[in-house]
PDB file of C-alpha atoms and ligand atoms in Angstrom:
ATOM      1  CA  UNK N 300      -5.201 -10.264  -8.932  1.00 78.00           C
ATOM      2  CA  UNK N 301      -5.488 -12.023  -5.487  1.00 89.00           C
ATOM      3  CA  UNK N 302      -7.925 -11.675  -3.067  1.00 94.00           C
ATOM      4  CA  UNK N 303      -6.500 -11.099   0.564  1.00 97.00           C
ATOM      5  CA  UNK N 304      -8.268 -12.750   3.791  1.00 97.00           C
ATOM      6  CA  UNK N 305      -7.923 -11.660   7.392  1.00 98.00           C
ATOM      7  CA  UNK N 306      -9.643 -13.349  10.212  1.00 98.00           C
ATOM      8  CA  UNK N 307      -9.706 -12.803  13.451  1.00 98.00           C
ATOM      9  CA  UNK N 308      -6.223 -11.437  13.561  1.00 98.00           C
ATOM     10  CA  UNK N 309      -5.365  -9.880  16.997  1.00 98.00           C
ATOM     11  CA  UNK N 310      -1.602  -8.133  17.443  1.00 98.00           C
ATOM     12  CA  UNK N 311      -0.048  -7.831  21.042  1.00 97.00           C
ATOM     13  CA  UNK N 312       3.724  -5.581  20.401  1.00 96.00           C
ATOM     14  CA  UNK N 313       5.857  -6.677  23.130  1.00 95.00           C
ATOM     15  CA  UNK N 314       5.219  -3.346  24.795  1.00 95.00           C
ATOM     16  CA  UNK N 315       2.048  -4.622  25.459  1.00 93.00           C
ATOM     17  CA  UNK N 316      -0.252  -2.118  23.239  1.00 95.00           C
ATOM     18  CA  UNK N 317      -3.020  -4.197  21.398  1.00 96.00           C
ATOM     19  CA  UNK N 318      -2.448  -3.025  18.052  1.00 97.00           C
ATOM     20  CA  UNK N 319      -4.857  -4.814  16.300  1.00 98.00           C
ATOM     21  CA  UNK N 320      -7.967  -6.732  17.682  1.00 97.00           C
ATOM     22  CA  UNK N 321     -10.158  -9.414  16.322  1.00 98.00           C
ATOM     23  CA  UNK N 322      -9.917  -7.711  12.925  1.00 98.00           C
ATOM     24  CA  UNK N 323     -11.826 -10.066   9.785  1.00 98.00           C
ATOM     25  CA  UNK N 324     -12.042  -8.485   6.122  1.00 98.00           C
ATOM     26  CA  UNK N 325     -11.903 -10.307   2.782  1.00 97.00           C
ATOM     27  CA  UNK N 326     -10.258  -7.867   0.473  1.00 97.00           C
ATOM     28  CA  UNK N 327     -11.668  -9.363  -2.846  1.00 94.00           C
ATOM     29  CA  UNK N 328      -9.603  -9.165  -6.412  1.00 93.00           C
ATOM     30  CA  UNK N 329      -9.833  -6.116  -7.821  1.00 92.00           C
ATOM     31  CA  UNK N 330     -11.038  -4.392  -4.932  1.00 96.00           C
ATOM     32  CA  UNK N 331      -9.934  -0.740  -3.713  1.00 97.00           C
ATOM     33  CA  UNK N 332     -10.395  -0.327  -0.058  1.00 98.00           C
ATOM     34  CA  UNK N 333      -9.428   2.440   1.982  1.00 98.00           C
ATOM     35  CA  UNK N 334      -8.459   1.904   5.709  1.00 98.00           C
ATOM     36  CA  UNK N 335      -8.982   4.974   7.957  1.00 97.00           C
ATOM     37  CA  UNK N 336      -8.705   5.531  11.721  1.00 96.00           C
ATOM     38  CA  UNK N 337      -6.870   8.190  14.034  1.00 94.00           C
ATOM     39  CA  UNK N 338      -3.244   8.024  14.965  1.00 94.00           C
ATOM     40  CA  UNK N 339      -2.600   5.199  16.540  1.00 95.00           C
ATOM     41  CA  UNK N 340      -5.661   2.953  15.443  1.00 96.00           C
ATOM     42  CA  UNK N 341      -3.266   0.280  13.960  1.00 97.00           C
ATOM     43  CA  UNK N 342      -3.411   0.645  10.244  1.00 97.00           C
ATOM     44  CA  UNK N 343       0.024   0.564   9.615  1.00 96.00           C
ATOM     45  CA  UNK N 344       0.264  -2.790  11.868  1.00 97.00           C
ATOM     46  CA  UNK N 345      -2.150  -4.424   9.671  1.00 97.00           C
ATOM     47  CA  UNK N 346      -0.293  -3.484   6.585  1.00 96.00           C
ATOM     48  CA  UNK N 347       3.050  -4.875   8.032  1.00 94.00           C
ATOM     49  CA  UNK N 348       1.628  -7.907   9.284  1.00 95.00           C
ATOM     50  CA  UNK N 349      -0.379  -8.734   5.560  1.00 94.00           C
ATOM     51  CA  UNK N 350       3.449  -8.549   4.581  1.00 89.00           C
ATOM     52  CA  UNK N 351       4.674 -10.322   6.942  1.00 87.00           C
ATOM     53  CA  UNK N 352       6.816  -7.463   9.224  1.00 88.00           C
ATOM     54  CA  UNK N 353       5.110  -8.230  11.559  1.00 92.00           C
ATOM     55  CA  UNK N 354       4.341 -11.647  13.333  1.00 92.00           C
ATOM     56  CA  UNK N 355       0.568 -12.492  14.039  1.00 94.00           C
ATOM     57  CA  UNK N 356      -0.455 -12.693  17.721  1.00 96.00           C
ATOM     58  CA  UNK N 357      -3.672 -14.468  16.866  1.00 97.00           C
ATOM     59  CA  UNK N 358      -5.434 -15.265  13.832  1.00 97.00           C
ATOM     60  CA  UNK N 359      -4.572 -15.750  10.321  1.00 96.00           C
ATOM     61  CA  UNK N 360      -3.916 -13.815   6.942  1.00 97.00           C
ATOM     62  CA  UNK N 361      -4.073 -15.520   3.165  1.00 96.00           C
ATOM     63  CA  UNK N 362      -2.966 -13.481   0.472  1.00 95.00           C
ATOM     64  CA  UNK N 363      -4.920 -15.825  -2.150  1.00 92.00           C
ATOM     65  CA  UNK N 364      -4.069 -19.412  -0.936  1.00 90.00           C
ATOM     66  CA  UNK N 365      -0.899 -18.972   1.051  1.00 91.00           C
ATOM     67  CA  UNK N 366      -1.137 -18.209   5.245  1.00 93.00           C
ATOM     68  CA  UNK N 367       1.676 -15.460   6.117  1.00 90.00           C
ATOM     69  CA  UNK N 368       1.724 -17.452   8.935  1.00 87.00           C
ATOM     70  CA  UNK N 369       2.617 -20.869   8.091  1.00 88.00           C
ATOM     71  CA  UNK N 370       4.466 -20.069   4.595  1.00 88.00           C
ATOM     72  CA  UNK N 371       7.766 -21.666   3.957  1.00 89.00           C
ATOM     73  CA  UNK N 372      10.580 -19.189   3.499  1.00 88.00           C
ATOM     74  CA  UNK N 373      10.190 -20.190  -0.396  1.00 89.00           C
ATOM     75  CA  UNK N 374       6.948 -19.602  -0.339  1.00 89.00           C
ATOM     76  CA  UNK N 375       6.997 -16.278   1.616  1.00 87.00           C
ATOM     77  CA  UNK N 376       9.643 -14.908  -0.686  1.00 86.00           C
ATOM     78  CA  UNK N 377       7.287 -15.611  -3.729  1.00 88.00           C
ATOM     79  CA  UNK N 378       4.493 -13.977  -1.855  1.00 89.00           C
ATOM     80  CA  UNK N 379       6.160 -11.269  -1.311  1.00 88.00           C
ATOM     81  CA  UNK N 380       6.940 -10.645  -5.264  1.00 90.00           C
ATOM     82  CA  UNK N 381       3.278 -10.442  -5.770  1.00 93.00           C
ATOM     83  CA  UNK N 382       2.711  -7.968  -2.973  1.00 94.00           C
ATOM     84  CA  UNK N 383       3.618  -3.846  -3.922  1.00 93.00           C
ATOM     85  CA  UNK N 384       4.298  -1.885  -0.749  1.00 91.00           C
ATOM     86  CA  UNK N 385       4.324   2.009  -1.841  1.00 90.00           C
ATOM     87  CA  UNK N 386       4.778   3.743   1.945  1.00 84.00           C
ATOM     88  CA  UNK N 387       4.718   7.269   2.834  1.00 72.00           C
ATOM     89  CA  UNK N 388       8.456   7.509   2.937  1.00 70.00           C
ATOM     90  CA  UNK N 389       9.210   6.176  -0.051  1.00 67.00           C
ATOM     91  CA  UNK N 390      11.555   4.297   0.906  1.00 81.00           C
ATOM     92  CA  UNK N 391      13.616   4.693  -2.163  1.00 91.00           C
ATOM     93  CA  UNK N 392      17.196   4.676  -1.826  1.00 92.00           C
ATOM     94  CA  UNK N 393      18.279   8.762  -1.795  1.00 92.00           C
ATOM     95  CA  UNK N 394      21.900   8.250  -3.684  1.00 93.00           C
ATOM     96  CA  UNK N 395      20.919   6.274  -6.529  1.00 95.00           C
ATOM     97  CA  UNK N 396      19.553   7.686  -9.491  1.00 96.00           C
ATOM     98  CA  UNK N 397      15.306   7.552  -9.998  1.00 96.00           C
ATOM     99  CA  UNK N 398      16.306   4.634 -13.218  1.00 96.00           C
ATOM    100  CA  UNK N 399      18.334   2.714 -10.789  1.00 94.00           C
ATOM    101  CA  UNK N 400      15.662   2.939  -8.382  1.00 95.00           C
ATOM    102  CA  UNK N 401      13.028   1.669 -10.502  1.00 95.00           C
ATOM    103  CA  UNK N 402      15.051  -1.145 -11.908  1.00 92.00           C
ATOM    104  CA  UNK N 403      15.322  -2.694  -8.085  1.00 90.00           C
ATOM    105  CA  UNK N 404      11.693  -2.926  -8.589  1.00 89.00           C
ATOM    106  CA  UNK N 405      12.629  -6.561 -10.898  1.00 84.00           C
ATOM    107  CA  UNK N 406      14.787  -7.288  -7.615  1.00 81.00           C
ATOM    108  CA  UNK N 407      12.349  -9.761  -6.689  1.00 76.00           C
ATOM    109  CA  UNK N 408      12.195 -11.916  -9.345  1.00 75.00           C
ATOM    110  CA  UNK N 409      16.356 -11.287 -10.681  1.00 71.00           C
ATOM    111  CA  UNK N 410      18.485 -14.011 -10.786  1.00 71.00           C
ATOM    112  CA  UNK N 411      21.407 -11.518  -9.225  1.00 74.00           C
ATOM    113  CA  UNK N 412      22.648  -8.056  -9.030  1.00 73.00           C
ATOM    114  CA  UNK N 413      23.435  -8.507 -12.843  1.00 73.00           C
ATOM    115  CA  UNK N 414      19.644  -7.679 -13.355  1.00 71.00           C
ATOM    116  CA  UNK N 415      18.871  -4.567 -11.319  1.00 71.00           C
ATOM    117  CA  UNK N 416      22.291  -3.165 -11.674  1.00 76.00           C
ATOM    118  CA  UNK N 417      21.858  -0.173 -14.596  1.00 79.00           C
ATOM    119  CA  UNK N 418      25.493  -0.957 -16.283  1.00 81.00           C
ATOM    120  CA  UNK N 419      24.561  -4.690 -16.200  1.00 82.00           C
ATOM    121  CA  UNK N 420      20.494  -5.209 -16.265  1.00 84.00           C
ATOM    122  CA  UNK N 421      18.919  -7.100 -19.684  1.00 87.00           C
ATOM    123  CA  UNK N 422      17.972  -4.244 -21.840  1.00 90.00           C
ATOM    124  CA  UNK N 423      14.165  -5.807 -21.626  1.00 90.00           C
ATOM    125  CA  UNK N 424      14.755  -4.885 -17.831  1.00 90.00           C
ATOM    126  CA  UNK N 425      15.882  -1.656 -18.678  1.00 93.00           C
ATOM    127  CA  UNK N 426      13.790  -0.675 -21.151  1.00 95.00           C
ATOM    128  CA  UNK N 427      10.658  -1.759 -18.982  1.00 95.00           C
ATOM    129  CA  UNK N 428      12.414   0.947 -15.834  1.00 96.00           C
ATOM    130  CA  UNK N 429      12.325   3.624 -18.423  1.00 97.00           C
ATOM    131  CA  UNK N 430       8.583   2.577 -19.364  1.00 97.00           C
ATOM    132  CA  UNK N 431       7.478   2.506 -15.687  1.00 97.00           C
ATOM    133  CA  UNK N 432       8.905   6.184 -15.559  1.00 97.00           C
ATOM    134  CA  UNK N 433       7.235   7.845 -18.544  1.00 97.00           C
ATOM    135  CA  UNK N 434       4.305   6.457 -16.874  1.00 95.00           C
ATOM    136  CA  UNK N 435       4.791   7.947 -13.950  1.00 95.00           C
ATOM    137  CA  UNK N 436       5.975  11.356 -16.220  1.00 95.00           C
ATOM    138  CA  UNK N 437       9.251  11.127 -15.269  1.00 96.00           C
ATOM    139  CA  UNK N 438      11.359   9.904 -18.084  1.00 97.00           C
ATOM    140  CA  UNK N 439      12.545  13.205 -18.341  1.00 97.00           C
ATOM    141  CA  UNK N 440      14.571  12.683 -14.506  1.00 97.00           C
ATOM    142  CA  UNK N 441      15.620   8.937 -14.990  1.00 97.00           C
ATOM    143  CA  UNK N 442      19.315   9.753 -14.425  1.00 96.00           C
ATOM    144  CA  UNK N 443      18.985  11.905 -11.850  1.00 97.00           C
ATOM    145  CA  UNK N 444      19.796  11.251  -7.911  1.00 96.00           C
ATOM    146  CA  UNK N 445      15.989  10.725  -6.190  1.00 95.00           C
ATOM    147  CA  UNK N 446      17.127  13.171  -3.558  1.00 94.00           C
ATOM    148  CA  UNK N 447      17.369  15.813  -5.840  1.00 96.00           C
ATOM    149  CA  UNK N 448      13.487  15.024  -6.553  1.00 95.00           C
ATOM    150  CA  UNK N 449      10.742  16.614  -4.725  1.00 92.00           C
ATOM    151  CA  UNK N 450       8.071  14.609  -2.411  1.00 88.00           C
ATOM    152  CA  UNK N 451       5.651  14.502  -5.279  1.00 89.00           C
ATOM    153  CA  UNK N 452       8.216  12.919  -7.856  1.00 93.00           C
ATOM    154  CA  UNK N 453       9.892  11.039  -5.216  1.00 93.00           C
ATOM    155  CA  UNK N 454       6.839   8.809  -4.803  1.00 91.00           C
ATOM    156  CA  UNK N 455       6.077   9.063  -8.160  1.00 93.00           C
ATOM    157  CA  UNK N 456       9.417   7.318  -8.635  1.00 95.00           C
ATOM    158  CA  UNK N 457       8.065   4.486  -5.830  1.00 94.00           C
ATOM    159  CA  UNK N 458       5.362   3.837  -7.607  1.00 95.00           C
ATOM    160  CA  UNK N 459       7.536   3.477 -10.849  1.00 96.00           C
ATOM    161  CA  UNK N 460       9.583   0.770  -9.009  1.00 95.00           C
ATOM    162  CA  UNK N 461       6.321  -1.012  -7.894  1.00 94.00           C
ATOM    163  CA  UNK N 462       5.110  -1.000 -11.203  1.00 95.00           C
ATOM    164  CA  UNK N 463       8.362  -2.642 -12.527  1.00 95.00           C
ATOM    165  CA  UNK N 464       7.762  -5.321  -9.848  1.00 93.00           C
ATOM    166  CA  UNK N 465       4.228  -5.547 -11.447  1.00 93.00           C
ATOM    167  CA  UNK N 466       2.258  -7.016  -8.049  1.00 95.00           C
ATOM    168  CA  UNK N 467      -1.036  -8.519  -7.813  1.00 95.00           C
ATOM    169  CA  UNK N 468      -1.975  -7.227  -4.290  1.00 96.00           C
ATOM    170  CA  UNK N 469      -0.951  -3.565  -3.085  1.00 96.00           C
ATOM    171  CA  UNK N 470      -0.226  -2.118   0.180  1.00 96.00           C
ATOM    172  CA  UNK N 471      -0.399   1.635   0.674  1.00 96.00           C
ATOM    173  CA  UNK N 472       0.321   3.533   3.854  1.00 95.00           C
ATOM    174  CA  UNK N 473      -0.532   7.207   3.702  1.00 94.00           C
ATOM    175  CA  UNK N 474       0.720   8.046   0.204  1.00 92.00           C
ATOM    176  CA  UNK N 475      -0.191  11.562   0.224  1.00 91.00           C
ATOM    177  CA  UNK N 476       0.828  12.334   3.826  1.00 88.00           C
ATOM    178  CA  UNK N 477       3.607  14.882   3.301  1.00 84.00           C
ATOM    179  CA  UNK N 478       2.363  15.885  -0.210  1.00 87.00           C
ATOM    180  CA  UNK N 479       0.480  19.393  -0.840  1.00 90.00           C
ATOM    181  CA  UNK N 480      -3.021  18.756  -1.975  1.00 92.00           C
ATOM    182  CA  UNK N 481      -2.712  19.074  -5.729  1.00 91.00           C
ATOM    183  CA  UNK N 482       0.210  17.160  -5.874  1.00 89.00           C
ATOM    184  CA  UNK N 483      -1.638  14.499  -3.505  1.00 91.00           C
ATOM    185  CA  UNK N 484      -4.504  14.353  -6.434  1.00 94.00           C
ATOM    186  CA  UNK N 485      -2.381  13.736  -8.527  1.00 92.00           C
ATOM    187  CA  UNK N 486      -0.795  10.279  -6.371  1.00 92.00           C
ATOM    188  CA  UNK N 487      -3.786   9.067  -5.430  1.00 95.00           C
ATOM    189  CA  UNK N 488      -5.402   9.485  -9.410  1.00 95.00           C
ATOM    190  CA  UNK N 489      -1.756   7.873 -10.723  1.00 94.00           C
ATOM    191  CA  UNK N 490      -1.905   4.964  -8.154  1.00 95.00           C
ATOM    192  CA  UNK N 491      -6.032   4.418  -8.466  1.00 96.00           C
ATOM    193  CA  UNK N 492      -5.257   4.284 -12.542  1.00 95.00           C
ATOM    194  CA  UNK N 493      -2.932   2.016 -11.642  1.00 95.00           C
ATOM    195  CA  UNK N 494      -5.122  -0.382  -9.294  1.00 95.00           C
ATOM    196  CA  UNK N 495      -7.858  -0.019 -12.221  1.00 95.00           C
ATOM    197  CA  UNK N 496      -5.916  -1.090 -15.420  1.00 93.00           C
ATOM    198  CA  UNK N 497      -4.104  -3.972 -13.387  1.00 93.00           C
ATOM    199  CA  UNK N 498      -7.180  -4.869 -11.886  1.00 94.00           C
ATOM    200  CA  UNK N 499      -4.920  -5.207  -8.912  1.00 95.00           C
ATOM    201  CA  UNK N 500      -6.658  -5.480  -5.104  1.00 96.00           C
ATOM    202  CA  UNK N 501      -5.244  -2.635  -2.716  1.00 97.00           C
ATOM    203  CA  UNK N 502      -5.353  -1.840   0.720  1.00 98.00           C
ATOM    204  CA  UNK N 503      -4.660   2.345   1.200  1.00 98.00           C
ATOM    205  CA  UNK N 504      -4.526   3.715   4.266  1.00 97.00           C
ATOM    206  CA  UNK N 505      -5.417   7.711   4.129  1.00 96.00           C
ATOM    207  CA  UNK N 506      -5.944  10.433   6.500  1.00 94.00           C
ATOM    208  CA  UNK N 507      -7.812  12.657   3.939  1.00 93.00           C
ATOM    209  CA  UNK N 508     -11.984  11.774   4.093  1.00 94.00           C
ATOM    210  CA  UNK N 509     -12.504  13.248   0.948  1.00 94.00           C
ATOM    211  CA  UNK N 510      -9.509  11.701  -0.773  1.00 96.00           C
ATOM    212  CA  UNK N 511     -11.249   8.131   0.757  1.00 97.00           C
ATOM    213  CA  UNK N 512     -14.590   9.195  -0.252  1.00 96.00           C
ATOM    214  CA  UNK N 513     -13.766   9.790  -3.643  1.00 96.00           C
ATOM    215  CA  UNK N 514     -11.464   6.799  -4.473  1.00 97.00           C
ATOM    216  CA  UNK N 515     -12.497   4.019  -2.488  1.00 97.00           C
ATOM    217  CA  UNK N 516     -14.244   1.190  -3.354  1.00 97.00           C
ATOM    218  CA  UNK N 517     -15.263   0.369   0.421  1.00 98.00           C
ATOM    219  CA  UNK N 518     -13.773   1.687   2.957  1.00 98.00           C
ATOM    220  CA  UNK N 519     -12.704  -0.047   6.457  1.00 98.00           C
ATOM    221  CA  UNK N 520     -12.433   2.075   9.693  1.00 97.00           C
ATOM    222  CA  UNK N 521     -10.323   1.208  12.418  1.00 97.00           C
ATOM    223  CA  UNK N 522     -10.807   2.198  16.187  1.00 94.00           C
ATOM    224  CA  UNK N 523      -8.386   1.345  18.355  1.00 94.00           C
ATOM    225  CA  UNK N 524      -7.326  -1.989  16.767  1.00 97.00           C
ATOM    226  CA  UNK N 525     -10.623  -2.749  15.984  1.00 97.00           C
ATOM    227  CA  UNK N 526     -13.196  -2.999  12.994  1.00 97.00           C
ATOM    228  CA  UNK N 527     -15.819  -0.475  13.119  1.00 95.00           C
ATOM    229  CA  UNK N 528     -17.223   0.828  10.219  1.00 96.00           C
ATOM    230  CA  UNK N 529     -16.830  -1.678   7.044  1.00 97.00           C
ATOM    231  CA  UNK N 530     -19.047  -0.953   4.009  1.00 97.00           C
ATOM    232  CA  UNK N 531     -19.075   0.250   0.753  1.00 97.00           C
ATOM    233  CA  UNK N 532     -18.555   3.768   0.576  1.00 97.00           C
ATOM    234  CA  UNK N 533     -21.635   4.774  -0.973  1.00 96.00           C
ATOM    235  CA  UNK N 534     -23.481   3.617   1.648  1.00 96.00           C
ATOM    236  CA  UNK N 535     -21.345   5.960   4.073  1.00 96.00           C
ATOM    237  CA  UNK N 536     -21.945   9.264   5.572  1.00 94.00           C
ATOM    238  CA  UNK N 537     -20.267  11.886   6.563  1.00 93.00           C
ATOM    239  CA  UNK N 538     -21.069  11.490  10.295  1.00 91.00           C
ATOM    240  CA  UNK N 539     -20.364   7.792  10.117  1.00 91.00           C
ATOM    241  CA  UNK N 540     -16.697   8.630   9.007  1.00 92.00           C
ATOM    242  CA  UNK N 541     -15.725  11.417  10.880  1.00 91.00           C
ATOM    243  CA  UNK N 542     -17.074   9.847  14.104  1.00 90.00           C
ATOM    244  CA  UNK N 543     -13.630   7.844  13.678  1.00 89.00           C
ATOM    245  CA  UNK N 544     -11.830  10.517  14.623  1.00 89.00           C
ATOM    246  CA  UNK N 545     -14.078  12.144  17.163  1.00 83.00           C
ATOM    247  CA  UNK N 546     -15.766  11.400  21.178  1.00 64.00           C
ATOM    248  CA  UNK N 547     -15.725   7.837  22.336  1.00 66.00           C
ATOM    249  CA  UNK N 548     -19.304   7.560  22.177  1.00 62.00           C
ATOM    250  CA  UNK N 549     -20.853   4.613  20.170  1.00 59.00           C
ATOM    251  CA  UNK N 550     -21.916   5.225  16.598  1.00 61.00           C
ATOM    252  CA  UNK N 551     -25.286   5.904  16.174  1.00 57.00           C
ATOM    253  CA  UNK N 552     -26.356   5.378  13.047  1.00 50.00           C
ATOM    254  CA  UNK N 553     -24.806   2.135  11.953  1.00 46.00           C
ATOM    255  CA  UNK N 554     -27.081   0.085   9.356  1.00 46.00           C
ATOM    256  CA  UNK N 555     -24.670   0.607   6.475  1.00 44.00           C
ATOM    257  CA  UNK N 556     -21.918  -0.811   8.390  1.00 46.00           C
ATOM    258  CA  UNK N 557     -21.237  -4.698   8.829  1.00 44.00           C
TER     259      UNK N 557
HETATM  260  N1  ATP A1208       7.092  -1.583  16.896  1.00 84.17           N
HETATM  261  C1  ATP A1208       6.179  -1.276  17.810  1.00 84.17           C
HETATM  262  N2  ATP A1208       6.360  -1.605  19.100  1.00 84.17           N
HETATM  263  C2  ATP A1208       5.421  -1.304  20.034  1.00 84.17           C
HETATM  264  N3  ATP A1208       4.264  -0.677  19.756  1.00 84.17           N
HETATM  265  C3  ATP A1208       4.047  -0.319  18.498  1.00 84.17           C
HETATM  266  C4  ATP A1208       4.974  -0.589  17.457  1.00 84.17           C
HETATM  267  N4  ATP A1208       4.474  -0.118  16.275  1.00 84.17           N
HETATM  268  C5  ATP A1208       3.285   0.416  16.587  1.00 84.17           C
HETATM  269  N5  ATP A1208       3.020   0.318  17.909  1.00 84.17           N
HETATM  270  C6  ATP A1208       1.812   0.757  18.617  1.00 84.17           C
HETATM  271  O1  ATP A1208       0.693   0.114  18.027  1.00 84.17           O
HETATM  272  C7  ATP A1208      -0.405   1.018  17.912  1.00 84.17           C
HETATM  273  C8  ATP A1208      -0.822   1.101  16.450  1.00 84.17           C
HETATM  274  O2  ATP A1208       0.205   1.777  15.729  1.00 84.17           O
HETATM  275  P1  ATP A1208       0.170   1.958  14.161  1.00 84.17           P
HETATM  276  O3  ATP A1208       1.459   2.558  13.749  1.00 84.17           O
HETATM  277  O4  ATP A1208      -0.236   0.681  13.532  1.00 84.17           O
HETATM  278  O5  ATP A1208      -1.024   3.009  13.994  1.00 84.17           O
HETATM  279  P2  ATP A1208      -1.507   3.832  12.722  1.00 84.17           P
HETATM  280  O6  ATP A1208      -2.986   3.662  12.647  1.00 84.17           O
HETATM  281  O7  ATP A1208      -0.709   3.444  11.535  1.00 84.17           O
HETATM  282  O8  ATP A1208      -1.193   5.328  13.169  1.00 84.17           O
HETATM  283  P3  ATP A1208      -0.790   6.612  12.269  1.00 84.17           P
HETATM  284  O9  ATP A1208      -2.072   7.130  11.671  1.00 84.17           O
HETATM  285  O10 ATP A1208      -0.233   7.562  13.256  1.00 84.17           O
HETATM  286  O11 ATP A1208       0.201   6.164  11.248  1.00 84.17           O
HETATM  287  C9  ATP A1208       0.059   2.329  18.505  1.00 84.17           C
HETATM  288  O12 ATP A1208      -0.369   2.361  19.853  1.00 84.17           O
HETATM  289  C10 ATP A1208       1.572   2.250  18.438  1.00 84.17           C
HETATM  290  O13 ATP A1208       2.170   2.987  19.471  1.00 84.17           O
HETATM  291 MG1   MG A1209       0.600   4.486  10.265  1.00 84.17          MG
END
């Protein structure tokens, strides 16, 4: 568990866009929140800056005591350990079986290929891949190639590696986006379990209101780079969210937000 801290961050891309502007949250430990905001609104920056992908133009992030921006490479790479980054496309790699896959999740922390390597790993470190996939339900395709998988298992295999690296902070980006809706359920239950159990603090990005509406803790809404709605999500309508995504007229009703 480890709370995460943004303030004031702004993000200028060399292009010139202003990605992100003036944005502050505290994500506390523990805490699910939901970031929404139409294409473009810079949700995805803020997740690769919190990782450090991206440099800061202004401001500062802390994932629990350490700045991204003035970490030592040591100190970085230890940060990073503790932070699980499950991403829309996987990002798995497509010729190596859905075991292998998962055992790069103790890449991190491995003292050399020896470790993550399926012929060579510990058998702790295997035996912990092939737990992390019957959690995920798919113990049954550990030995096969992940591009023989479908979407749905395909992330369920990402979130089997992030599990093996066992995070304390976790970074979502649109887990459900190329998922049918029952199979999307089923990510977003799998990955909330997840965040529950571990008591870990995550950040999700989602396009889906009711998916937000029904998992989030709090939710933060992003226009154009900037904070607008930040509450809990009981307190939120359905007028409040889906102005988000509509006319550029100022929200109305906006004594739940802070
Ligand atoms: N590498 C980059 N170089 C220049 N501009 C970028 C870069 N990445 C993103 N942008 C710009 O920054 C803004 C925010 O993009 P970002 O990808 O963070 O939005 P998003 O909210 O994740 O959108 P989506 O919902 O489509 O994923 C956009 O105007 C985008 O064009
Ligand atoms: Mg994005």
């Amino acid at each position: 568990m480890l709370s995460l801290t943004v303030h004031q961050l702004s993000k200028h891309y060399p292009t010139g866009t202003a990605a992100l502007k003036n944005v502050s949250f505290v994500a506390q430990p523990g805490e699910g929140i939901v970031l929404l905001g139409s294409n473009g609104s810079g949700k995805s920056t803020l997740l690769r800056c919190i990782v450090g992908l991206e440099s800061i133009s202004q401001g500062s992030i802390c994932v629990g005591q350490t700045s991204i921006a003035t970490a030592d490479a040591a100190q970085l790479r230890r940060l990073r350990r503790q932070i699980g980054i499950v991403f829309q496309r996987f990002n798995l790699v497509s010729s190596l079986s859905a075991f292998h896959n998962v055992l790069q999740g103790a890449l991190g922390r491995s003292k050399g290929p020896r470790y993550w390597l399926p012929a060579t790993a510990p058998q702790l470190e295997r035996e912990r891949a092939m737990h992390c996939l019957d959690r995920v339900r798919l113990a049954h395709v550990a030995q096969q190639r992940v591009d023989t998988l479908s979407g749905g298992q395909q992330q369920r295999v990402a979130i089997a590696r992030m599990l093996m690296q066992d995070p304390s902070l976790l970074l979502i980006d649109e887990p459900v986006a190329s998922l049918d809706p029952k199979a999307g359920r089923e990510t977003m239950d799998l990955l909330w379990d997840i965040v529950r159990e571990r008591k870990l603090t995550a950040v999700c990005t989602l396009h889906q209101l009711d998916l937000a509406k029904d998992y989030a803790d709090r939710i933060i809404g992003l226009r154009q780079g900037a904070v607008q709605i930040d509450a809990p999500t009981s307190l939120l309508t359905d007028h409040e969210l889906s102005w988000l995504y509509e006319s550029s007229q100022p929200l109305a009703i906006a004594e739940a937000t802070s």
